[in-house]
Coordinates of C-alpha atoms in Angstrom, one line a residue:
M1 CA -12.2 -1.1 17.6
T2 CA -15.4 -3.1 18.4
N3 CA -15.6 -5.2 21.5
P4 CA -14.0 -8.6 20.9
T5 CA -16.2 -11.6 20.3
H6 CA -15.1 -14.7 22.1
A7 CA -15.0 -18.0 20.1
N8 CA -14.5 -21.4 21.7
S9 CA -11.3 -22.1 23.8
G10 CA -10.6 -18.5 24.5
V11 CA -10.0 -17.5 20.8
Q12 CA -10.6 -13.7 20.3
L13 CA -12.0 -12.2 17.2
L14 CA -11.1 -8.5 17.0
E15 CA -12.6 -6.1 14.5
I16 CA -10.2 -3.2 13.5
G17 CA -11.6 0.3 13.7
P18 CA -10.4 3.4 11.9
E19 CA -8.3 4.5 14.9
T20 CA -6.1 1.4 14.6
A21 CA -5.8 1.3 10.7
G22 CA -2.3 1.6 9.5
Q23 CA -0.7 -0.1 12.5
R24 CA 1.5 -3.1 12.0
I25 CA 0.0 -6.4 13.3
D26 CA 3.0 -7.1 15.5
N27 CA 2.8 -3.7 17.2
F28 CA -0.9 -4.1 17.6
L29 CA -0.6 -7.5 19.3
L30 CA 2.2 -6.2 21.6
A31 CA 0.0 -3.3 22.7
R32 CA -3.1 -5.5 23.0
L33 CA -1.6 -8.5 24.7
K34 CA 0.0 -6.9 27.7
G35 CA 2.5 -9.2 29.3
A36 CA 3.1 -11.2 26.2
P37 CA 6.9 -11.6 25.4
R38 CA 7.9 -10.4 21.9
T39 CA 9.2 -13.9 21.2
L40 CA 5.7 -15.3 21.7
I41 CA 4.1 -12.7 19.5
Y42 CA 6.4 -13.5 16.6
R43 CA 6.1 -17.2 17.1
I44 CA 2.2 -17.2 16.9
L45 CA 2.5 -15.0 13.8
R46 CA 5.1 -17.2 12.2
K47 CA 3.1 -20.4 12.9
G48 CA -0.1 -18.8 11.4
E49 CA -2.0 -18.9 14.7
V50 CA -2.9 -15.3 14.2
R51 CA -5.2 -14.8 11.2
V52 CA -6.5 -11.6 9.5
N53 CA -9.7 -12.1 7.5
K54 CA -9.0 -15.9 7.9
G55 CA -5.6 -15.6 6.2
R56 CA -2.0 -15.9 7.4
I57 CA -0.1 -12.6 7.5
K58 CA 3.5 -11.4 8.2
P59 CA 4.5 -9.3 11.2
E60 CA 4.8 -6.2 9.0
Y61 CA 1.3 -6.5 7.7
K62 CA -0.5 -3.1 8.2
L63 CA -4.1 -3.4 9.5
Q64 CA -7.0 -1.9 7.6
A65 CA -10.3 -0.7 9.0
G66 CA -12.8 -3.6 9.0
D67 CA -10.1 -6.3 9.3
L68 CA -11.1 -9.2 11.5
V69 CA -8.1 -10.5 13.6
R70 CA -8.2 -13.9 15.1
V71 CA -6.0 -14.2 18.2
P72 CA -5.4 -17.7 19.6
P73 CA -5.9 -18.4 23.4
L74 CA -2.9 -17.3 25.4
R75 CA -2.1 -17.3 29.1
L76 CA -1.0 -13.8 30.0
A77 CA -0.8 -11.5 32.9
E78 CA -4.0 -9.5 33.4
R79 CA -4.0 -6.2 31.6
D80 CA -4.0 -4.3 34.8
E81 CA -1.2 -6.4 36.3
P82 CA 1.9 -5.6 34.2
V83 CA 5.2 -7.2 35.0
P84 CA 6.5 -4.9 37.7
L85 CA 9.6 -2.9 36.6
A86 CA 12.3 -1.5 38.9
Q87 CA 11.1 1.7 40.6
G88 CA 14.5 3.3 39.9
L89 CA 14.1 2.8 36.2
L90 CA 10.6 4.2 36.3
E91 CA 11.7 7.3 38.2
R92 CA 14.7 7.8 35.8
L93 CA 12.3 7.8 32.8
E94 CA 9.7 10.0 34.5
A95 CA 12.5 12.5 35.2
A96 CA 13.7 12.3 31.6
I97 CA 10.4 13.5 30.0
L98 CA 11.0 16.9 28.4
H99 CA 7.7 17.4 26.7
E100 CA 4.2 15.8 27.1
D101 CA 0.8 16.7 25.8
K102 CA -2.3 14.8 24.9
A103 CA -0.8 13.2 21.7
L104 CA 3.0 13.2 22.1
M105 CA 5.7 12.5 24.7
V106 CA 9.4 13.3 24.1
L107 CA 12.1 12.2 26.6
N108 CA 15.8 12.5 26.9
K109 CA 16.6 8.7 26.9
P110 CA 19.5 7.8 29.1
A111 CA 22.4 5.8 27.5
G112 CA 22.2 2.0 28.1
I113 CA 18.5 1.6 28.1
A114 CA 16.9 -0.2 25.2
V115 CA 13.8 1.4 23.6
H116 CA 11.9 -1.9 23.8
G117 CA 12.3 -5.4 25.2
G118 CA 13.7 -8.2 23.1
S119 CA 17.1 -9.8 22.4
G120 CA 17.3 -11.1 25.9
L121 CA 15.8 -7.9 27.5
S122 CA 12.4 -8.3 29.2
H123 CA 11.6 -4.6 28.9
G124 CA 12.7 -1.3 27.5
V125 CA 11.5 2.4 27.5
I126 CA 8.2 1.6 25.8
E127 CA 7.2 -1.1 28.3
A128 CA 8.2 1.2 31.2
L129 CA 6.2 4.1 29.9
R130 CA 3.2 1.9 29.5
Q131 CA 3.5 1.1 33.2
L132 CA 4.0 4.8 34.0
R133 CA 1.0 5.9 31.9
P134 CA -1.5 3.0 32.1
E135 CA -4.3 5.3 30.9
A136 CA -2.5 6.0 27.6
R137 CA -3.5 2.8 25.8
D138 CA -2.0 3.6 22.4
L139 CA 1.6 4.5 23.4
E140 CA 4.0 3.6 20.5
L141 CA 7.6 4.4 19.6
V142 CA 7.7 7.0 16.7
H143 CA 11.3 6.0 15.9
R144 CA 14.2 4.3 17.6
L145 CA 17.5 5.0 19.2
D146 CA 20.2 2.4 19.7
R147 CA 20.4 1.1 23.2
D148 CA 23.7 2.9 23.9
T149 CA 22.7 6.2 22.2
S150 CA 21.1 8.8 24.5
G151 CA 18.9 11.7 23.7
L152 CA 15.5 12.8 22.2
L153 CA 13.0 10.0 21.7
M154 CA 9.5 10.5 20.5
I155 CA 6.6 8.4 21.8
A156 CA 3.1 8.9 20.3
K157 CA 0.1 8.7 22.6
K158 CA -2.4 8.7 19.8
R159 CA -2.6 6.8 16.5
S160 CA -3.3 10.0 14.6
M161 CA 0.0 11.6 15.9
L162 CA 1.9 8.4 15.1
R163 CA 0.7 8.5 11.5
H164 CA 1.4 12.2 11.2
L165 CA 5.0 11.8 12.4
H166 CA 5.7 8.7 10.3
E167 CA 4.6 10.7 7.3
A168 CA 6.9 13.6 8.3
L169 CA 9.8 11.2 8.9
R170 CA 9.4 9.8 5.4
G171 CA 9.7 13.2 3.9
D172 CA 12.0 16.0 5.2
G173 CA 9.7 17.4 7.8
V174 CA 11.6 16.2 10.9
D175 CA 15.0 17.7 11.7
K176 CA 17.1 15.4 14.0
R177 CA 20.6 16.4 15.0
Y178 CA 23.2 14.4 17.1
L179 CA 26.4 15.2 19.0
A180 CA 29.2 12.8 18.4
L181 CA 32.7 12.7 19.8
V182 CA 34.9 11.2 17.1
C183 CA 38.5 10.1 16.9
G184 CA 41.1 12.4 15.3
S185 CA 40.7 15.8 13.7
W186 CA 37.6 15.9 11.5
P187 CA 38.3 18.1 8.5
S188 CA 36.2 21.3 8.4
A189 CA 35.8 20.9 4.7
R190 CA 34.1 17.5 5.0
K191 CA 30.5 18.5 5.3
Q192 CA 28.8 15.2 4.4
V193 CA 29.3 11.5 4.1
S194 CA 27.2 9.8 1.3
A195 CA 27.7 6.0 1.3
P196 CA 25.1 3.2 0.8
L197 CA 24.6 0.9 3.7
Q198 CA 23.8 -2.8 3.8
K199 CA 22.7 -4.8 6.9
N200 CA 24.4 -8.1 7.6
T201 CA 23.9 -10.6 10.3
L202 CA 26.9 -12.5 11.6
R203 CA 26.8 -16.2 12.6
S204 CA 26.7 -15.1 16.2
G205 CA 23.4 -13.4 15.4
E206 CA 24.8 -9.9 15.9
R207 CA 23.6 -7.4 13.3
M208 CA 26.3 -5.3 11.6
V209 CA 25.9 -2.6 9.0
E210 CA 28.6 -2.0 6.3
V211 CA 29.2 0.4 3.4
D212 CA 28.2 -1.6 0.3
E213 CA 27.4 -0.5 -3.2
E214 CA 24.5 -2.9 -3.2
G215 CA 23.1 -1.2 0.0
R216 CA 20.5 1.5 0.5
E217 CA 21.4 5.1 -0.2
A218 CA 22.4 7.0 3.0
L219 CA 23.5 10.6 3.6
T220 CA 24.7 12.3 6.8
L221 CA 25.7 15.9 7.1
F222 CA 28.5 16.8 9.5
R223 CA 29.6 20.0 11.2
V224 CA 32.7 20.5 13.4
L225 CA 31.7 22.0 16.8
R226 CA 34.8 21.8 18.9
R227 CA 38.3 20.4 18.6
F228 CA 40.5 18.7 21.2
G229 CA 43.8 19.1 19.4
D230 CA 44.4 16.3 16.9
F231 CA 43.1 13.7 19.3
A232 CA 39.3 14.1 19.1
T233 CA 36.6 16.3 17.6
L234 CA 33.0 17.0 18.7
V235 CA 30.8 17.1 15.6
E236 CA 27.2 17.6 14.9
A237 CA 25.7 14.8 12.7
R238 CA 22.4 15.3 10.9
P239 CA 21.1 12.1 9.2
I240 CA 19.1 12.9 6.1
T241 CA 18.2 9.3 5.6
G242 CA 17.3 7.0 8.5
R243 CA 19.3 3.8 8.1
T244 CA 20.3 1.5 11.0
H245 CA 23.5 2.6 12.7
Q246 CA 23.9 5.2 10.0
I247 CA 25.9 7.9 11.9
R248 CA 28.2 5.3 13.5
V249 CA 29.0 3.6 10.2
H250 CA 29.4 6.9 8.3
A251 CA 31.8 8.2 11.0
R252 CA 33.9 5.1 10.7
H253 CA 33.8 5.2 6.9
A254 CA 35.1 8.8 7.1
G255 CA 38.1 7.6 9.2
H256 CA 36.8 9.1 12.5
P257 CA 34.9 6.4 14.5
I258 CA 32.8 7.5 17.5
A259 CA 34.2 7.1 21.1
G260 CA 32.8 4.1 23.0
D261 CA 31.5 2.4 19.9
A262 CA 32.0 -1.4 20.6
K263 CA 30.8 -2.3 17.1
Y264 CA 32.3 0.3 14.8
G265 CA 34.8 2.1 16.9
D266 CA 38.6 2.2 17.5
E267 CA 39.6 0.2 20.5
G268 CA 42.6 2.3 21.4
F269 CA 40.7 5.6 21.2
T270 CA 37.8 4.2 23.2
R271 CA 40.3 3.0 25.9
E272 CA 41.8 6.5 26.2
I273 CA 38.3 8.1 26.5
R274 CA 37.3 5.5 29.1
A275 CA 40.4 6.4 31.1
L276 CA 39.0 9.9 31.3
G277 CA 35.8 8.5 32.8
G278 CA 33.9 8.3 29.5
K279 CA 32.4 4.8 29.8
R280 CA 29.6 5.2 27.2
L281 CA 28.9 5.6 23.5
F282 CA 29.5 9.2 22.7
L283 CA 26.4 9.7 20.4
H284 CA 23.6 11.9 21.7
A285 CA 20.4 13.0 19.9
Y286 CA 20.4 16.6 21.2
S287 CA 18.1 18.6 18.8
L288 CA 14.7 17.9 17.3
A289 CA 12.2 20.0 15.3
V290 CA 8.9 18.3 14.3
P291 CA 5.9 19.8 12.5
L292 CA 2.6 19.6 14.5
P293 CA -0.6 18.4 12.9
E294 CA -2.4 21.7 13.8
G295 CA 0.4 23.7 12.3
G296 CA 3.5 25.2 13.9
E297 CA 6.5 23.3 15.1
L298 CA 7.8 21.7 18.2
R299 CA 11.5 22.4 18.9
L300 CA 13.4 20.7 21.7
E301 CA 17.0 20.3 22.9
A302 CA 18.3 17.7 25.3
P303 CA 21.3 18.2 27.6
V304 CA 24.1 15.6 27.7
D305 CA 24.6 13.6 30.9
E306 CA 27.1 14.3 33.6
M307 CA 29.5 11.7 32.4
W308 CA 29.6 13.2 28.9
A309 CA 30.1 16.7 30.2
Q310 CA 32.9 15.7 32.6
T311 CA 34.7 13.7 29.9
L312 CA 34.8 16.7 27.6
E313 CA 35.9 18.9 30.4
R314 CA 38.9 16.6 31.1
L315 CA 39.7 16.5 27.4
S316 CA 40.0 20.2 27.3
G317 CA 41.9 20.4 30.5

């Protein structure tokens, strides 16, 4: 990107270089305008205060090399003065990093931490990592995990790696597998759930996903790993498509909701698991295999947390 040219009243004109091409305008602004709340970014986009090549654009617009972006004057914290985050959170995330090189970081995200700020949250994993790695100016989420889901989360440190992994995710190049503790005895013969999913937003503003013939095609492969009588089953879930809440909704659709799932679960089953100390959503991204740009493959596995391990130990006792 070329140096910004400053117009009157603090307006910035930013020319997009090849290294930023392909990035969504909302993500570009979030990374560029450190300290700006997500609500502010989406408001200035919605009101047309951000222009690309003198025209209004939507948040999902993908920047092209040579685009000229007009950013209105905003009062923000200085770039080198991020909103300070709790030291305990920063230390937890630093300890959770399982792999890091010049282009990619993979961490074992703890349950209960959102991947980004928004919806009443001032920060998430990505904001914390930007504070931990201020020299890495292009940190971006490669994909997302629900706030209450733990496990392997990829963060690109370079735009070229982000583009490479997005392309791999659109095809069948990335192998992601999850552990899930589900209600009842999952039949060994049930190897997959294929059911289209539709996103709905309730009047409360809460987003729910339902099986709906009008929805998008969705396929999850399941494999039984361990049984706890007829009460519960530990399964491996491998999402072939990447729909919102896919594994959680498919598990419920199969008649075996996931323990601790406040949206799609079984209250009685969750209550019994909580009585054993399992006060979390029992969905964990434990295995990941991704192709590397230079060839070869990165394979990682993430251990479950102590609460998960102890709950399964009590179940088997």
